């Protein structure tokens, strides 16, 4: 059976973040002919060949159906899709490379706070100036889809060859659509992100193509790889809370899940038993304070390195998408 082709980012910050993620997953990447080559493998996992490409090249090759799997951003996949693209499936979010594609307008537009306001201004702008409002962006497909969904039609897209944030000040556009991690550069250029102006929340993910290149691939090493990656990415976003189950509160288990998406790690605990909860990292404080308000405590926390579930969601998604169930 043939090997799987896995494309990984070849350079830049995304490459560095990916390397750290793989190291924390216990996976060692090795380049076939040294640091300057663009092929490699994962030590200990056979029949997975690595190709090092730019993040944009990875999205393109996935959509053409030329590689089996790749790590790239959601924004690049969505921007690169065409009517001729092969189907691409998101297998697992990896938790790094997070950024948002946003629409931003000048701070001087004090009456424009949301998309509805922008739609009205775009119509008025065309009436007063006899031309459409100009939108500088590198994300033309994402912008068209978002504006169409929100009923905005009076605009014209203009190419953004350099720093998109500088376009309004340079007089080449009225507003921008750009990708940002913190929004600080946008603010520094006297622009503001609309209250509902997040078009797309992006991050680095593992994607797979569903083209027929999967037909002769040995899936055993693929399953091992996906289980490791999924277990690590799952653990990065979770915390384990430890405490003694001293009081059998009615509905505690269901309330913890409804309020905080918290799950007992070993199922429903018995009275007096030392137990633990798996909680989203964003809910540590809220969940802990809720438990102490009910008389539980002390609450101890720990960050797991891996969380292996009985069923691997990413593995199941892949098998179903390529009809290898």
PDB file of C-alpha atoms in Angstrom, residues 52-273:
ATOM      1  CA  UNK A  52       7.221  21.252   3.269  1.00  0.00           C
ATOM      2  CA  UNK A  53       5.233  23.947   1.455  1.00  0.00           C
ATOM      3  CA  UNK A  54       4.001  27.452   2.187  1.00  0.00           C
ATOM      4  CA  UNK A  55       0.654  27.626   3.986  1.00  0.00           C
ATOM      5  CA  UNK A  56      -1.021  29.020   0.849  1.00  0.00           C
ATOM      6  CA  UNK A  57       0.482  26.253  -1.301  1.00  0.00           C
ATOM      7  CA  UNK A  58      -0.849  23.663   1.141  1.00  0.00           C
ATOM      8  CA  UNK A  59      -4.413  24.956   0.824  1.00  0.00           C
ATOM      9  CA  UNK A  60      -4.083  24.967  -2.964  1.00  0.00           C
ATOM     10  CA  UNK A  61      -2.741  21.413  -3.147  1.00  0.00           C
ATOM     11  CA  UNK A  62      -5.471  20.151  -0.821  1.00  0.00           C
ATOM     12  CA  UNK A  63      -8.192  21.759  -2.923  1.00  0.00           C
ATOM     13  CA  UNK A  64      -6.684  20.260  -6.080  1.00  0.00           C
ATOM     14  CA  UNK A  65      -6.680  16.824  -4.449  1.00  0.00           C
ATOM     15  CA  UNK A  66      -2.913  16.407  -4.895  1.00  0.00           C
ATOM     16  CA  UNK A  67      -2.041  15.687  -1.242  1.00  0.00           C
ATOM     17  CA  UNK A  68      -3.837  13.611   1.361  1.00  0.00           C
ATOM     18  CA  UNK A  69      -3.550  15.877   4.404  1.00  0.00           C
ATOM     19  CA  UNK A  70      -2.057  19.221   5.324  1.00  0.00           C
ATOM     20  CA  UNK A  71      -1.774  21.783   8.095  1.00  0.00           C
ATOM     21  CA  UNK A  72      -2.891  25.264   7.092  1.00  0.00           C
ATOM     22  CA  UNK A  73      -5.294  28.001   8.155  1.00  0.00           C
ATOM     23  CA  UNK A  74      -9.063  28.001   7.812  1.00  0.00           C
ATOM     24  CA  UNK A  75      -8.807  31.425   6.158  1.00  0.00           C
ATOM     25  CA  UNK A  76      -6.570  30.114   3.367  1.00  0.00           C
ATOM     26  CA  UNK A  77      -8.849  27.157   2.640  1.00  0.00           C
ATOM     27  CA  UNK A  78     -11.964  29.340   2.511  1.00  0.00           C
ATOM     28  CA  UNK A  79     -10.286  32.008   0.387  1.00  0.00           C
ATOM     29  CA  UNK A  80      -8.900  29.472  -2.107  1.00  0.00           C
ATOM     30  CA  UNK A  81     -12.104  27.496  -2.717  1.00  0.00           C
ATOM     31  CA  UNK A  82     -13.501  27.554  -6.256  1.00  0.00           C
ATOM     32  CA  UNK A  83     -16.289  25.728  -8.046  1.00  0.00           C
ATOM     33  CA  UNK A  84     -13.653  23.321  -9.379  1.00  0.00           C
ATOM     34  CA  UNK A  85     -12.135  22.552  -5.964  1.00  0.00           C
ATOM     35  CA  UNK A  86     -12.104  19.058  -4.529  1.00  0.00           C
ATOM     36  CA  UNK A  87     -13.906  18.655  -1.220  1.00  0.00           C
ATOM     37  CA  UNK A  88     -11.659  19.364   1.771  1.00  0.00           C
ATOM     38  CA  UNK A  89     -12.578  18.225   5.287  1.00  0.00           C
ATOM     39  CA  UNK A  90     -11.445  19.757   8.581  1.00  0.00           C
ATOM     40  CA  UNK A  91     -10.171  16.932  10.784  1.00  0.00           C
ATOM     41  CA  UNK A  92      -8.847  18.705  13.872  1.00  0.00           C
ATOM     42  CA  UNK A  93      -8.293  22.247  15.127  1.00  0.00           C
ATOM     43  CA  UNK A  94      -4.786  22.565  16.538  1.00  0.00           C
ATOM     44  CA  UNK A  95      -5.100  25.657  18.723  1.00  0.00           C
ATOM     45  CA  UNK A  96      -2.302  27.760  17.248  1.00  0.00           C
ATOM     46  CA  UNK A  97      -2.113  30.349  14.467  1.00  0.00           C
ATOM     47  CA  UNK A  98      -5.357  31.912  15.698  1.00  0.00           C
ATOM     48  CA  UNK A  99      -6.496  35.068  13.910  1.00  0.00           C
ATOM     49  CA  UNK A 100      -9.704  36.680  12.674  1.00  0.00           C
ATOM     50  CA  UNK A 101     -10.626  38.022   9.251  1.00  0.00           C
ATOM     51  CA  UNK A 102     -12.338  41.325  10.060  1.00  0.00           C
ATOM     52  CA  UNK A 103     -13.878  44.385   8.429  1.00  0.00           C
ATOM     53  CA  UNK A 104     -12.599  47.720   9.736  1.00  0.00           C
ATOM     54  CA  UNK A 105     -13.586  51.325   9.035  1.00  0.00           C
ATOM     55  CA  UNK A 106     -11.987  54.704   9.899  1.00  0.00           C
ATOM     56  CA  UNK A 107     -12.391  55.913  13.490  1.00  0.00           C
ATOM     57  CA  UNK A 108     -13.832  59.121  12.041  1.00  0.00           C
ATOM     58  CA  UNK A 109     -16.923  57.177  10.947  1.00  0.00           C
ATOM     59  CA  UNK A 110     -18.473  57.677  14.371  1.00  0.00           C
ATOM     60  CA  UNK A 111     -21.955  56.570  13.284  1.00  0.00           C
ATOM     61  CA  UNK A 112     -20.758  53.262  11.838  1.00  0.00           C
ATOM     62  CA  UNK A 113     -20.586  50.574  14.526  1.00  0.00           C
ATOM     63  CA  UNK A 114     -21.945  47.443  12.858  1.00  0.00           C
ATOM     64  CA  UNK A 115     -22.617  45.766   9.512  1.00  0.00           C
ATOM     65  CA  UNK A 116     -26.089  47.293   9.214  1.00  0.00           C
ATOM     66  CA  UNK A 117     -24.579  50.762   9.574  1.00  0.00           C
ATOM     67  CA  UNK A 118     -21.953  49.909   6.951  1.00  0.00           C
ATOM     68  CA  UNK A 119     -24.603  48.750   4.493  1.00  0.00           C
ATOM     69  CA  UNK A 120     -26.460  52.060   4.873  1.00  0.00           C
ATOM     70  CA  UNK A 121     -23.270  54.107   4.511  1.00  0.00           C
ATOM     71  CA  UNK A 122     -22.258  52.146   1.408  1.00  0.00           C
ATOM     72  CA  UNK A 123     -25.578  53.006  -0.241  1.00  0.00           C
ATOM     73  CA  UNK A 124     -25.338  56.679   0.758  1.00  0.00           C
ATOM     74  CA  UNK A 125     -21.720  56.848  -0.395  1.00  0.00           C
ATOM     75  CA  UNK A 126     -22.663  55.712  -3.891  1.00  0.00           C
ATOM     76  CA  UNK A 127     -25.498  58.248  -4.086  1.00  0.00           C
ATOM     77  CA  UNK A 128     -23.307  61.164  -3.003  1.00  0.00           C
ATOM     78  CA  UNK A 129     -20.078  60.237  -4.793  1.00  0.00           C
ATOM     79  CA  UNK A 130     -21.394  58.410  -7.862  1.00  0.00           C
ATOM     80  CA  UNK A 131     -19.103  55.462  -7.145  1.00  0.00           C
ATOM     81  CA  UNK A 132     -19.008  52.458  -4.885  1.00  0.00           C
ATOM     82  CA  UNK A 133     -17.160  52.332  -1.595  1.00  0.00           C
ATOM     83  CA  UNK A 134     -13.706  50.754  -2.009  1.00  0.00           C
ATOM     84  CA  UNK A 135     -12.662  47.774   0.122  1.00  0.00           C
ATOM     85  CA  UNK A 136      -8.942  46.942   0.270  1.00  0.00           C
ATOM     86  CA  UNK A 137      -8.293  43.270   0.967  1.00  0.00           C
ATOM     87  CA  UNK A 138      -6.360  40.126   0.145  1.00  0.00           C
ATOM     88  CA  UNK A 139      -9.459  38.065   1.010  1.00  0.00           C
ATOM     89  CA  UNK A 140     -11.754  38.720  -1.927  1.00  0.00           C
ATOM     90  CA  UNK A 141     -13.758  35.485  -1.813  1.00  0.00           C
ATOM     91  CA  UNK A 142     -14.343  35.666   1.941  1.00  0.00           C
ATOM     92  CA  UNK A 143     -15.369  39.323   1.614  1.00  0.00           C
ATOM     93  CA  UNK A 144     -17.790  38.670  -1.257  1.00  0.00           C
ATOM     94  CA  UNK A 145     -19.447  35.804   0.603  1.00  0.00           C
ATOM     95  CA  UNK A 146     -19.748  37.749   3.857  1.00  0.00           C
ATOM     96  CA  UNK A 147     -21.064  40.927   2.243  1.00  0.00           C
ATOM     97  CA  UNK A 148     -23.529  38.965   0.112  1.00  0.00           C
ATOM     98  CA  UNK A 149     -24.815  37.148   3.205  1.00  0.00           C
ATOM     99  CA  UNK A 150     -25.303  40.509   4.943  1.00  0.00           C
ATOM    100  CA  UNK A 151     -26.965  42.261   2.002  1.00  0.00           C
ATOM    101  CA  UNK A 152     -24.107  44.638   1.159  1.00  0.00           C
ATOM    102  CA  UNK A 153     -23.785  45.243  -2.582  1.00  0.00           C
ATOM    103  CA  UNK A 154     -22.566  48.834  -3.044  1.00  0.00           C
ATOM    104  CA  UNK A 155     -18.835  48.214  -2.828  1.00  0.00           C
ATOM    105  CA  UNK A 156     -15.809  47.550  -5.016  1.00  0.00           C
ATOM    106  CA  UNK A 157     -12.865  45.346  -4.071  1.00  0.00           C
ATOM    107  CA  UNK A 158      -9.384  46.756  -4.630  1.00  0.00           C
ATOM    108  CA  UNK A 159      -6.109  44.865  -4.476  1.00  0.00           C
ATOM    109  CA  UNK A 160      -3.994  45.236  -1.377  1.00  0.00           C
ATOM    110  CA  UNK A 161      -0.400  44.815  -2.507  1.00  0.00           C
ATOM    111  CA  UNK A 162       1.231  46.000   0.718  1.00  0.00           C
ATOM    112  CA  UNK A 163      -0.001  46.590   4.253  1.00  0.00           C
ATOM    113  CA  UNK A 164      -3.789  46.569   4.004  1.00  0.00           C
ATOM    114  CA  UNK A 165      -4.210  48.706   7.137  1.00  0.00           C
ATOM    115  CA  UNK A 166      -2.550  51.661   5.407  1.00  0.00           C
ATOM    116  CA  UNK A 167      -4.923  51.761   2.436  1.00  0.00           C
ATOM    117  CA  UNK A 168      -7.503  54.240   3.808  1.00  0.00           C
ATOM    118  CA  UNK A 169      -4.782  56.687   4.913  1.00  0.00           C
ATOM    119  CA  UNK A 170      -3.143  56.373   1.490  1.00  0.00           C
ATOM    120  CA  UNK A 171      -6.451  57.172  -0.208  1.00  0.00           C
ATOM    121  CA  UNK A 172      -6.667  53.871  -2.081  1.00  0.00           C
ATOM    122  CA  UNK A 173      -9.718  52.591  -0.176  1.00  0.00           C
ATOM    123  CA  UNK A 174     -12.386  53.700   2.282  1.00  0.00           C
ATOM    124  CA  UNK A 175     -12.433  50.527   4.413  1.00  0.00           C
ATOM    125  CA  UNK A 176     -10.462  47.285   4.733  1.00  0.00           C
ATOM    126  CA  UNK A 177     -10.900  43.573   5.266  1.00  0.00           C
ATOM    127  CA  UNK A 178      -7.817  42.024   6.829  1.00  0.00           C
ATOM    128  CA  UNK A 179      -6.631  39.240   9.118  1.00  0.00           C
ATOM    129  CA  UNK A 180      -5.474  40.110  12.623  1.00  0.00           C
ATOM    130  CA  UNK A 181      -4.488  38.380  15.848  1.00  0.00           C
ATOM    131  CA  UNK A 182      -4.939  41.259  18.299  1.00  0.00           C
ATOM    132  CA  UNK A 183      -6.301  44.172  16.264  1.00  0.00           C
ATOM    133  CA  UNK A 184      -3.482  46.429  17.487  1.00  0.00           C
ATOM    134  CA  UNK A 185      -2.103  47.232  14.023  1.00  0.00           C
ATOM    135  CA  UNK A 186      -5.588  48.106  12.816  1.00  0.00           C
ATOM    136  CA  UNK A 187      -6.085  50.436  15.787  1.00  0.00           C
ATOM    137  CA  UNK A 188      -2.650  52.001  15.221  1.00  0.00           C
ATOM    138  CA  UNK A 189      -3.813  53.013  11.738  1.00  0.00           C
ATOM    139  CA  UNK A 190      -6.866  54.867  13.117  1.00  0.00           C
ATOM    140  CA  UNK A 191      -9.286  52.119  12.141  1.00  0.00           C
ATOM    141  CA  UNK A 192     -11.870  50.245  14.182  1.00  0.00           C
ATOM    142  CA  UNK A 193     -13.269  46.744  13.810  1.00  0.00           C
ATOM    143  CA  UNK A 194     -17.058  46.729  13.588  1.00  0.00           C
ATOM    144  CA  UNK A 195     -18.887  45.214  16.557  1.00  0.00           C
ATOM    145  CA  UNK A 196     -20.105  42.333  14.390  1.00  0.00           C
ATOM    146  CA  UNK A 197     -17.282  42.610  11.872  1.00  0.00           C
ATOM    147  CA  UNK A 198     -15.541  39.286  12.453  1.00  0.00           C
ATOM    148  CA  UNK A 199     -16.008  37.524   9.119  1.00  0.00           C
ATOM    149  CA  UNK A 200     -14.089  34.370   9.933  1.00  0.00           C
ATOM    150  CA  UNK A 201     -12.355  32.919  12.990  1.00  0.00           C
ATOM    151  CA  UNK A 202      -9.261  31.155  11.735  1.00  0.00           C
ATOM    152  CA  UNK A 203      -6.584  28.912  13.205  1.00  0.00           C
ATOM    153  CA  UNK A 204      -4.240  26.185  12.052  1.00  0.00           C
ATOM    154  CA  UNK A 205      -5.972  22.869  11.431  1.00  0.00           C
ATOM    155  CA  UNK A 206      -5.357  19.492   9.873  1.00  0.00           C
ATOM    156  CA  UNK A 207      -7.370  19.166   6.676  1.00  0.00           C
ATOM    157  CA  UNK A 208      -7.783  16.234   4.323  1.00  0.00           C
ATOM    158  CA  UNK A 209      -8.890  15.958   0.731  1.00  0.00           C
ATOM    159  CA  UNK A 210     -11.593  13.464  -0.191  1.00  0.00           C
ATOM    160  CA  UNK A 211     -10.244  12.784  -3.681  1.00  0.00           C
ATOM    161  CA  UNK A 212      -9.547   9.224  -4.843  1.00  0.00           C
ATOM    162  CA  UNK A 213      -5.820   9.457  -4.010  1.00  0.00           C
ATOM    163  CA  UNK A 214      -6.783   7.762  -0.723  1.00  0.00           C
ATOM    164  CA  UNK A 215      -7.741   4.500  -2.418  1.00  0.00           C
ATOM    165  CA  UNK A 216      -4.397   2.717  -1.882  1.00  0.00           C
ATOM    166  CA  UNK A 217      -3.187   4.395   1.333  1.00  0.00           C
ATOM    167  CA  UNK A 218      -2.315   2.316   4.408  1.00  0.00           C
ATOM    168  CA  UNK A 219      -4.583   3.821   7.077  1.00  0.00           C
ATOM    169  CA  UNK A 220      -3.031   2.208  10.170  1.00  0.00           C
ATOM    170  CA  UNK A 221      -0.234   4.810  10.582  1.00  0.00           C
ATOM    171  CA  UNK A 222      -2.706   7.560   9.682  1.00  0.00           C
ATOM    172  CA  UNK A 223      -4.978   6.540  12.556  1.00  0.00           C
ATOM    173  CA  UNK A 224      -2.035   6.531  14.983  1.00  0.00           C
ATOM    174  CA  UNK A 225      -0.953   9.992  13.849  1.00  0.00           C
ATOM    175  CA  UNK A 226      -4.450  11.491  14.072  1.00  0.00           C
ATOM    176  CA  UNK A 227      -5.089  10.002  17.513  1.00  0.00           C
ATOM    177  CA  UNK A 228      -1.873  11.534  18.859  1.00  0.00           C
ATOM    178  CA  UNK A 229      -2.557  14.940  17.312  1.00  0.00           C
ATOM    179  CA  UNK A 230      -6.182  14.970  18.467  1.00  0.00           C
ATOM    180  CA  UNK A 231      -5.270  13.917  22.015  1.00  0.00           C
ATOM    181  CA  UNK A 232      -2.727  16.717  22.259  1.00  0.00           C
ATOM    182  CA  UNK A 233      -4.965  19.435  20.787  1.00  0.00           C
ATOM    183  CA  UNK A 234      -7.823  18.325  23.058  1.00  0.00           C
ATOM    184  CA  UNK A 235      -5.607  18.583  26.143  1.00  0.00           C
ATOM    185  CA  UNK A 236      -4.302  22.040  25.219  1.00  0.00           C
ATOM    186  CA  UNK A 237      -7.779  23.489  25.657  1.00  0.00           C
ATOM    187  CA  UNK A 238      -8.768  21.630  28.830  1.00  0.00           C
ATOM    188  CA  UNK A 239      -7.924  21.612  32.543  1.00  0.00           C
ATOM    189  CA  UNK A 240      -8.614  18.917  35.122  1.00  0.00           C
ATOM    190  CA  UNK A 241     -10.161  19.981  38.442  1.00  0.00           C
ATOM    191  CA  UNK A 242      -9.669  17.645  41.424  1.00  0.00           C
ATOM    192  CA  UNK A 243     -11.872  17.632  44.525  1.00  0.00           C
ATOM    193  CA  UNK A 244     -13.672  15.308  46.949  1.00  0.00           C
ATOM    194  CA  UNK A 245     -17.277  14.510  46.107  1.00  0.00           C
ATOM    195  CA  UNK A 246     -18.543  15.179  49.630  1.00  0.00           C
ATOM    196  CA  UNK A 247     -22.169  16.029  48.910  1.00  0.00           C
ATOM    197  CA  UNK A 248     -24.560  14.451  46.433  1.00  0.00           C
ATOM    198  CA  UNK A 249     -26.139  17.598  45.002  1.00  0.00           C
ATOM    199  CA  UNK A 250     -29.192  17.004  42.835  1.00  0.00           C
ATOM    200  CA  UNK A 251     -28.501  17.683  39.198  1.00  0.00           C
ATOM    201  CA  UNK A 252     -24.841  18.603  39.766  1.00  0.00           C
ATOM    202  CA  UNK A 253     -23.519  16.579  36.847  1.00  0.00           C
ATOM    203  CA  UNK A 254     -25.964  18.007  34.312  1.00  0.00           C
ATOM    204  CA  UNK A 255     -25.573  21.562  35.692  1.00  0.00           C
ATOM    205  CA  UNK A 256     -21.792  21.392  35.385  1.00  0.00           C
ATOM    206  CA  UNK A 257     -22.118  20.371  31.766  1.00  0.00           C
ATOM    207  CA  UNK A 258     -24.769  22.972  30.914  1.00  0.00           C
ATOM    208  CA  UNK A 259     -22.949  25.837  32.611  1.00  0.00           C
ATOM    209  CA  UNK A 260     -19.311  25.008  31.833  1.00  0.00           C
ATOM    210  CA  UNK A 261     -19.227  22.009  29.446  1.00  0.00           C
ATOM    211  CA  UNK A 262     -17.521  20.164  32.341  1.00  0.00           C
ATOM    212  CA  UNK A 263     -17.485  16.353  32.377  1.00  0.00           C
ATOM    213  CA  UNK A 264     -16.514  13.961  35.188  1.00  0.00           C
ATOM    214  CA  UNK A 265     -13.433  12.136  33.958  1.00  0.00           C
ATOM    215  CA  UNK A 266     -14.523   8.750  35.338  1.00  0.00           C
ATOM    216  CA  UNK A 267     -18.273   9.045  35.011  1.00  0.00           C
ATOM    217  CA  UNK A 268     -20.691   9.812  37.847  1.00  0.00           C
ATOM    218  CA  UNK A 269     -18.736   9.754  41.160  1.00  0.00           C
ATOM    219  CA  UNK A 270     -19.788   8.060  44.399  1.00  0.00           C
ATOM    220  CA  UNK A 271     -20.291  10.020  47.615  1.00  0.00           C
ATOM    221  CA  UNK A 272     -16.997  10.614  49.410  1.00  0.00           C
ATOM    222  CA  UNK A 273     -14.929   9.675  46.375  1.00  0.00           C
TER     223      UNK A 273
END
